[in-house]
Coordinates of C-alpha atoms and ligand atoms in Angstrom, one line a residue:
M1 CA 60.5 163.8 -61.7
S2 CA 58.9 166.4 -63.8
L3 CA 59.1 170.1 -64.7
A4 CA 55.3 170.3 -64.9
H5 CA 54.7 171.5 -61.3
G6 CA 53.8 175.1 -61.1
R7 CA 50.8 176.8 -62.8
H8 CA 49.5 174.7 -65.6
Y9 CA 49.1 176.5 -69.0
L10 CA 46.2 175.2 -71.0
A11 CA 47.2 176.4 -74.4
I12 CA 44.2 174.9 -76.3
P13 CA 41.9 177.1 -78.3
G14 CA 39.2 177.4 -75.7
P15 CA 38.5 177.4 -72.9
S16 CA 41.2 179.9 -72.7
V17 CA 43.3 181.0 -69.7
M18 CA 41.1 182.9 -67.2
P19 CA 42.6 186.0 -65.4
D20 CA 42.6 185.8 -61.6
R21 CA 40.6 188.9 -61.6
V22 CA 37.8 187.1 -63.5
L23 CA 37.9 184.2 -61.1
Q24 CA 37.9 186.5 -58.1
A25 CA 35.0 188.5 -59.4
M26 CA 33.0 185.3 -59.5
H27 CA 33.8 184.4 -55.9
Q28 CA 30.8 186.0 -54.1
A29 CA 27.5 185.2 -52.7
A30 CA 24.4 184.9 -54.9
P31 CA 23.2 188.4 -55.8
N32 CA 19.7 189.8 -55.9
I33 CA 18.4 189.2 -59.4
Y34 CA 15.6 191.8 -59.1
T35 CA 17.5 195.0 -58.2
G36 CA 21.0 196.2 -57.3
A37 CA 24.5 195.6 -58.6
L38 CA 23.7 192.8 -61.0
T39 CA 20.8 194.5 -62.7
D40 CA 22.7 197.7 -63.0
M41 CA 25.7 195.9 -64.5
V42 CA 24.1 194.0 -67.4
P43 CA 23.5 197.1 -69.6
T44 CA 27.1 198.0 -69.2
I45 CA 28.1 194.5 -70.3
V46 CA 25.8 194.7 -73.3
A47 CA 27.3 198.1 -74.3
D48 CA 30.9 196.8 -74.0
L49 CA 30.1 193.6 -76.0
K50 CA 28.6 195.7 -78.8
A51 CA 31.7 197.9 -78.8
I52 CA 34.0 194.9 -79.2
A53 CA 31.7 193.6 -81.9
G54 CA 31.7 196.9 -83.8
T55 CA 28.0 197.2 -83.7
T56 CA 25.2 199.5 -82.5
A57 CA 22.5 197.0 -83.4
H58 CA 21.1 194.3 -81.1
C59 CA 22.7 191.9 -78.6
A60 CA 21.0 188.8 -77.1
I61 CA 22.8 186.8 -74.4
Y62 CA 22.0 183.1 -73.9
I63 CA 23.1 180.6 -71.2
C64 CA 24.8 178.3 -73.7
N65 CA 28.1 177.6 -75.4
G66 CA 29.1 178.3 -78.9
H67 CA 27.1 175.4 -80.3
G68 CA 24.0 176.9 -78.6
T69 CA 24.5 180.1 -80.5
W70 CA 24.4 178.2 -83.8
E71 CA 20.9 177.1 -83.0
A72 CA 19.8 180.3 -81.2
S73 CA 20.6 182.4 -84.2
L74 CA 19.0 180.1 -86.7
S75 CA 15.9 179.5 -84.6
N76 CA 15.1 183.2 -85.0
L77 CA 15.4 183.2 -88.8
L78 CA 14.5 179.8 -90.2
A79 CA 11.2 178.7 -91.8
Q80 CA 10.8 175.1 -92.8
G81 CA 12.7 174.2 -96.0
D82 CA 14.6 177.5 -96.1
K83 CA 17.7 177.4 -98.2
L84 CA 21.1 178.3 -96.7
L85 CA 24.5 178.5 -98.1
A86 CA 27.3 177.4 -95.8
V87 CA 30.7 178.7 -96.6
T88 CA 33.0 176.1 -94.9
T89 CA 36.7 176.2 -94.2
G90 CA 36.9 173.6 -91.4
R91 CA 35.1 171.5 -88.9
F92 CA 33.3 174.4 -87.1
G93 CA 31.7 175.7 -90.3
I94 CA 30.8 172.2 -91.3
N95 CA 29.1 171.6 -87.9
W96 CA 27.1 174.8 -88.0
A97 CA 25.7 173.6 -91.3
L98 CA 24.9 170.2 -89.7
H99 CA 22.9 172.0 -87.0
A100 CA 21.0 174.0 -89.6
R101 CA 20.1 170.8 -91.5
A102 CA 18.9 169.2 -88.3
M103 CA 16.7 172.2 -87.8
G104 CA 14.9 171.8 -91.1
A105 CA 17.0 174.0 -93.4
E106 CA 18.1 172.9 -96.8
V107 CA 21.8 173.7 -96.6
E108 CA 24.2 173.8 -99.6
D109 CA 27.9 173.6 -98.7
L110 CA 30.4 175.9 -100.5
D111 CA 33.4 174.1 -99.2
F112 CA 37.0 175.4 -99.4
G113 CA 38.7 172.5 -97.8
L114 CA 40.9 172.5 -94.7
R115 CA 43.9 174.7 -95.8
S116 CA 42.4 177.7 -97.6
P117 CA 40.2 180.7 -96.9
A118 CA 36.8 181.1 -98.5
D119 CA 37.1 182.5 -102.1
P120 CA 34.8 185.5 -102.5
A121 CA 34.7 185.0 -106.3
A122 CA 33.2 181.6 -105.8
L123 CA 30.6 182.9 -103.4
E124 CA 29.7 185.7 -105.9
T125 CA 29.4 183.1 -108.7
R126 CA 27.1 180.9 -106.7
L127 CA 24.9 183.8 -105.6
R128 CA 24.6 185.1 -109.1
A129 CA 23.3 181.7 -110.2
D130 CA 20.5 182.0 -107.5
T131 CA 18.5 184.3 -109.7
T132 CA 15.3 183.7 -107.8
H133 CA 17.0 184.6 -104.5
E134 CA 16.1 181.4 -102.8
I135 CA 19.1 181.4 -100.5
R136 CA 18.0 183.1 -97.3
A137 CA 21.4 183.3 -95.5
V138 CA 25.1 182.7 -96.0
L139 CA 26.8 181.1 -93.0
A140 CA 30.5 181.7 -92.6
S141 CA 33.2 181.5 -89.9
H142 CA 35.4 184.5 -89.2
V143 CA 38.0 182.2 -87.8
D144 CA 37.6 178.4 -88.1
T145 CA 39.2 177.1 -85.0
A146 CA 40.0 173.7 -86.5
T147 CA 42.0 175.0 -89.4
G148 CA 43.2 178.3 -88.0
V149 CA 42.0 180.1 -91.1
R150 CA 40.7 183.6 -90.8
N151 CA 38.3 184.5 -93.6
D152 CA 38.0 187.9 -95.1
I153 CA 34.5 188.8 -94.1
P154 CA 34.4 192.2 -95.8
A155 CA 35.4 190.5 -99.1
L156 CA 32.6 187.9 -98.6
R157 CA 30.1 190.8 -98.0
A158 CA 31.4 192.6 -101.1
A159 CA 30.9 189.4 -103.1
M160 CA 27.3 189.2 -101.9
D161 CA 26.7 192.9 -102.8
A162 CA 28.4 192.4 -106.2
A163 CA 25.9 189.6 -106.9
G164 CA 23.1 191.9 -105.8
H165 CA 21.9 189.1 -103.5
P166 CA 19.7 189.9 -100.5
A167 CA 20.7 186.9 -98.3
L168 CA 21.6 187.6 -94.6
L169 CA 25.3 187.2 -93.8
M170 CA 25.7 185.2 -90.5
V171 CA 29.2 184.9 -89.1
D172 CA 30.7 182.7 -86.4
C173 CA 33.1 184.8 -84.2
V174 CA 33.3 182.4 -81.3
A175 CA 37.0 182.0 -81.6
S176 CA 37.9 185.4 -82.9
L177 CA 36.0 188.0 -80.9
G178 CA 38.4 189.9 -78.7
C179 CA 41.4 188.6 -80.6
D180 CA 41.0 189.4 -84.3
P181 CA 39.4 192.8 -85.1
F182 CA 35.8 192.5 -86.2
E183 CA 33.5 195.3 -87.4
M184 CA 30.0 194.0 -87.6
D185 CA 28.3 197.1 -88.8
A186 CA 31.1 198.4 -91.1
W187 CA 31.4 195.0 -92.7
G188 CA 27.7 194.6 -93.3
V189 CA 27.3 191.5 -91.1
D190 CA 23.6 190.7 -90.2
V191 CA 24.2 188.1 -87.5
M192 CA 27.3 187.5 -85.4
I193 CA 27.7 184.8 -82.8
A194 CA 30.3 184.6 -80.0
A195 CA 30.8 182.9 -76.7
S196 CA 32.4 183.7 -73.3
Q197 CA 35.3 181.2 -73.1
K198 CA 37.8 182.3 -75.7
G199 CA 38.8 185.9 -76.3
L200 CA 36.4 187.0 -73.6
M201 CA 38.4 185.0 -70.9
T202 CA 35.3 183.9 -69.0
P203 CA 34.1 180.3 -68.3
P204 CA 32.1 178.6 -71.0
G205 CA 28.4 179.2 -70.6
L206 CA 27.5 182.5 -72.1
G207 CA 26.5 182.6 -75.8
I208 CA 26.1 185.9 -77.5
V209 CA 24.1 186.6 -80.6
F210 CA 24.4 190.1 -82.3
F211 CA 21.8 190.9 -85.0
S212 CA 21.2 193.8 -87.3
D213 CA 17.9 195.6 -87.9
K214 CA 17.6 193.6 -91.2
A215 CA 17.9 190.4 -89.3
A216 CA 15.4 191.6 -86.7
K217 CA 12.9 192.2 -89.4
A218 CA 13.6 188.9 -91.1
Q219 CA 12.4 187.2 -87.9
A220 CA 8.9 187.9 -88.9
R221 CA 8.9 185.1 -91.6
A222 CA 10.6 182.5 -89.3
D223 CA 8.2 179.7 -88.2
R224 CA 9.8 178.3 -85.2
V225 CA 10.5 181.2 -82.9
T226 CA 9.9 179.8 -79.4
P227 CA 9.8 182.0 -76.2
Y228 CA 13.1 180.8 -74.8
W229 CA 15.2 181.3 -77.9
D230 CA 13.4 184.5 -79.2
W231 CA 16.1 187.1 -79.4
A232 CA 13.8 190.1 -79.3
P233 CA 13.0 190.2 -75.6
R234 CA 16.6 189.4 -74.7
A235 CA 17.9 192.3 -76.8
N236 CA 15.2 194.7 -75.8
P237 CA 13.8 193.5 -72.5
A238 CA 10.8 195.2 -70.8
E239 CA 11.8 193.5 -67.6
F240 CA 15.2 192.4 -66.4
Y241 CA 14.6 188.6 -66.4
Q242 CA 13.9 188.8 -70.1
H243 CA 17.5 189.5 -70.8
F244 CA 18.2 185.8 -70.1
G245 CA 14.8 184.2 -70.5
G246 CA 14.7 183.5 -66.8
T247 CA 17.3 183.6 -64.0
A248 CA 20.4 185.5 -65.0
P249 CA 23.7 183.6 -65.2
T250 CA 24.8 185.6 -62.2
H251 CA 28.5 184.6 -61.7
H252 CA 29.3 184.4 -65.4
L253 CA 28.2 188.0 -65.6
F254 CA 30.4 189.0 -62.7
G255 CA 33.3 187.3 -64.5
L256 CA 32.5 188.8 -67.8
R257 CA 32.3 192.3 -66.3
A258 CA 35.8 191.9 -65.0
A259 CA 37.1 190.6 -68.3
L260 CA 35.5 193.5 -70.2
D261 CA 37.1 195.9 -67.7
M262 CA 40.5 194.4 -68.4
I263 CA 39.9 194.7 -72.2
G264 CA 38.8 198.3 -71.7
E265 CA 41.8 199.2 -69.5
E266 CA 44.3 197.7 -72.0
G267 CA 42.4 199.2 -75.0
L268 CA 40.8 197.0 -77.7
A269 CA 43.4 198.1 -80.3
N270 CA 46.2 197.1 -78.0
V271 CA 44.5 193.8 -77.2
H272 CA 44.3 193.1 -81.0
A273 CA 47.9 194.1 -81.5
R274 CA 49.1 191.8 -78.6
H275 CA 47.3 188.9 -80.2
A276 CA 48.8 189.7 -83.6
T277 CA 52.3 189.8 -82.3
L278 CA 52.0 186.6 -80.2
A279 CA 50.5 184.8 -83.1
R280 CA 53.4 185.8 -85.3
A281 CA 55.8 184.6 -82.7
V282 CA 54.2 181.2 -82.8
W283 CA 54.2 181.2 -86.6
A284 CA 57.9 182.1 -86.7
A285 CA 58.8 179.2 -84.4
I286 CA 56.8 176.7 -86.3
D287 CA 58.3 177.9 -89.6
H288 CA 61.8 177.5 -88.3
W289 CA 61.3 174.1 -86.7
G290 CA 59.9 172.9 -90.0
A291 CA 63.1 173.8 -91.9
E292 CA 66.1 171.6 -92.5
G293 CA 64.5 168.2 -92.1
G294 CA 61.9 169.3 -89.5
T295 CA 58.3 168.3 -90.0
T296 CA 56.2 171.1 -88.5
E297 CA 54.2 173.2 -90.9
L298 CA 51.6 175.9 -90.5
N299 CA 48.2 174.7 -91.8
I300 CA 47.4 178.0 -93.6
A301 CA 50.2 179.1 -95.9
D302 CA 49.2 182.7 -96.4
P303 CA 49.8 184.7 -93.1
S304 CA 47.1 187.2 -94.0
F305 CA 44.5 184.5 -93.7
R306 CA 45.7 183.1 -90.4
S307 CA 43.9 183.7 -87.1
H308 CA 45.5 185.7 -84.3
A309 CA 43.5 183.6 -81.8
V310 CA 44.6 180.1 -82.7
T311 CA 47.3 178.5 -84.9
A312 CA 46.7 175.1 -86.5
A313 CA 49.9 173.2 -87.5
R314 CA 51.0 169.9 -88.9
I315 CA 53.8 167.6 -87.7
A316 CA 54.8 164.2 -88.8
P317 CA 52.1 161.9 -87.4
E318 CA 54.6 159.8 -85.5
H319 CA 55.5 162.8 -83.4
G320 CA 52.3 164.8 -82.8
T321 CA 50.7 163.0 -79.9
R322 CA 54.1 162.2 -78.3
L323 CA 55.0 165.8 -78.3
R324 CA 51.7 166.9 -76.8
D325 CA 51.8 164.2 -74.1
W326 CA 55.4 165.2 -73.3
L327 CA 54.5 168.8 -72.8
T328 CA 51.6 168.1 -70.5
A329 CA 53.6 165.6 -68.4
N330 CA 57.0 167.5 -68.3
A331 CA 56.4 171.1 -69.0
G332 CA 52.9 171.9 -67.6
V333 CA 51.7 173.1 -71.0
T334 CA 48.9 171.5 -72.9
L335 CA 48.5 172.0 -76.7
G336 CA 45.3 171.5 -78.6
I337 CA 44.7 168.4 -80.7
G338 CA 43.8 168.5 -84.4
L339 CA 40.1 168.7 -85.0
G340 CA 38.4 167.4 -88.1
M341 CA 41.7 167.1 -90.0
A342 CA 41.8 163.3 -90.2
P343 CA 39.5 160.5 -89.0
A344 CA 40.0 159.3 -85.4
G345 CA 41.8 155.9 -85.6
D346 CA 43.7 156.9 -88.7
P347 CA 47.4 157.3 -88.0
A348 CA 47.2 160.6 -89.8
W349 CA 45.1 161.9 -86.9
H350 CA 48.3 162.3 -84.8
G351 CA 49.8 164.7 -87.3
F352 CA 48.3 167.9 -86.0
F353 CA 48.4 170.3 -83.1
R354 CA 46.9 173.6 -82.3
V355 CA 48.1 176.5 -80.2
G356 CA 45.5 178.6 -78.5
H357 CA 46.9 182.1 -78.0
M358 CA 43.6 183.8 -77.2
G359 CA 42.7 186.1 -74.4
H360 CA 44.8 186.3 -71.3
V361 CA 48.2 185.5 -72.8
N362 CA 51.4 187.4 -72.8
A363 CA 54.9 187.2 -74.2
G364 CA 56.2 185.3 -71.2
M365 CA 53.6 182.6 -71.7
T366 CA 54.0 182.4 -75.4
L367 CA 57.8 182.4 -75.4
G368 CA 57.7 179.9 -72.5
L369 CA 55.3 177.7 -74.4
L370 CA 57.5 177.8 -77.5
A371 CA 60.7 177.0 -75.6
S372 CA 58.9 174.2 -73.9
M373 CA 57.9 172.8 -77.3
Q374 CA 61.5 172.9 -78.4
A375 CA 62.6 171.2 -75.2
G376 CA 60.0 168.5 -75.9
M377 CA 61.2 168.0 -79.5
D378 CA 64.8 167.7 -78.3
A379 CA 64.0 165.3 -75.4
L380 CA 62.0 163.1 -77.8
G381 CA 64.5 163.3 -80.7
I382 CA 62.0 164.9 -83.0
P383 CA 63.9 166.5 -85.9
R384 CA 63.7 170.3 -86.2
G385 CA 65.2 173.2 -87.9
P386 CA 67.2 175.8 -85.9
G387 CA 66.5 179.4 -84.9
A388 CA 62.9 179.1 -83.8
L389 CA 63.2 180.7 -80.4
D390 CA 65.4 183.5 -81.7
A391 CA 62.9 184.2 -84.4
A392 CA 60.0 184.2 -81.9
A393 CA 61.8 186.5 -79.5
A394 CA 62.6 188.9 -82.4
V395 CA 59.0 189.1 -83.2
C396 CA 58.2 190.1 -79.6
A397 CA 61.1 192.5 -79.4
A398 CA 59.7 194.3 -82.5
H399 CA 56.2 194.7 -80.9
P400 CA 55.1 198.4 -81.1
G401 CA 56.1 200.0 -77.9
A402 CA 58.3 197.1 -76.8
Ligands
PLP1 C1 34.8 177.0 -79.9 C2 34.0 177.3 -81.2 C3 32.7 176.9 -81.4 C4 31.9 176.1 -80.4 O1 31.9 176.6 -79.1 P1 31.5 175.7 -77.9 O2 31.5 176.7 -76.8 O3 32.6 174.7 -77.8 O4 30.2 175.1 -78.2 C5 32.0 177.3 -82.5 N1 32.6 178.0 -83.5 C6 33.9 178.3 -83.4 C7 34.5 179.1 -84.5 C8 34.6 178.0 -82.2 O5 35.9 178.4 -82.1

């Protein structure tokens, strides 16, 4: 016997819940890729993506996941032996740096651990010390999905400017785009990467690279730009097929078009506000469960540096996996595991969970998820503080317009 029957809710930080409208948009015969609805639609997708990214610059779409955009972006900018500075605040930032190293870059880590945002002052100090301007680019995550941290990108840009350093600023928004506000042009970001399966509510398989005019010019000194990964024809194609370096990802595009329509109908500011409130409801519950002998704790202490797309939390290691397994088996809800927080095989590995609240989520889902978590804690005898669900409901009740 189980209460899991009914629609399963995969509450991991990507792939996110897909709207039926997205799924239905994909359910159609293969379209003509030379003329007609598909070719007419792609420029509208690019325009909408740029609006969500806060840019009027360039947008290249690849048939790849987020990892692919790490390499797509770098392959347009790197020359052998280039120096990069990786500002890391969790597993995703660390892994982007690994990819850059494998591609021949000399990467220095400016690491801020697993519980803190990047410190702009430390970045400024490091860049000031680079008097010969050897560092070509600074890599940073807007949101690191492993730690749930949201870095202050304008503050990092200001630190680079204060140091008078010409490096490009490259930012990973795979988790955050469509959830946490991002203003690529206003914030002085040169390269921004995103993917389809998180805030954009579409299956994994589209990687998006936005790049500024400065980054476009910097491509000239790169020494490994190959035809497939070259972002120039993708962003400014003379012929339709160049958008995708070959056959278009037809059905992903139909799905993405529907997702962008939904974002447009709700209004981007309202989408952001919804994510902010649902995130705060999750935080309120986790805070309350952690009181009075409970063991849950938010990974990032300062709310102003927490993502609205994903929440990373800690729990006593003896309870974490038990609770996640109970939820899948008994409530039809699956939480994310900890990522890069402790080595696999170490008992500490079990002491983490993540809640994805990105994309197609509403108060009913989030409050149902939280109530299910509390049911699981009580069923398993996991100690917890009181008042979590009241606190989460109060956050939703206070949502502007609610
Ligand atoms: C999910 C994610 C990635 C990786 O995306 P994949 O599609 O899994 O390759 C990279 N960076 C961040 C911040 C992410 O959240």
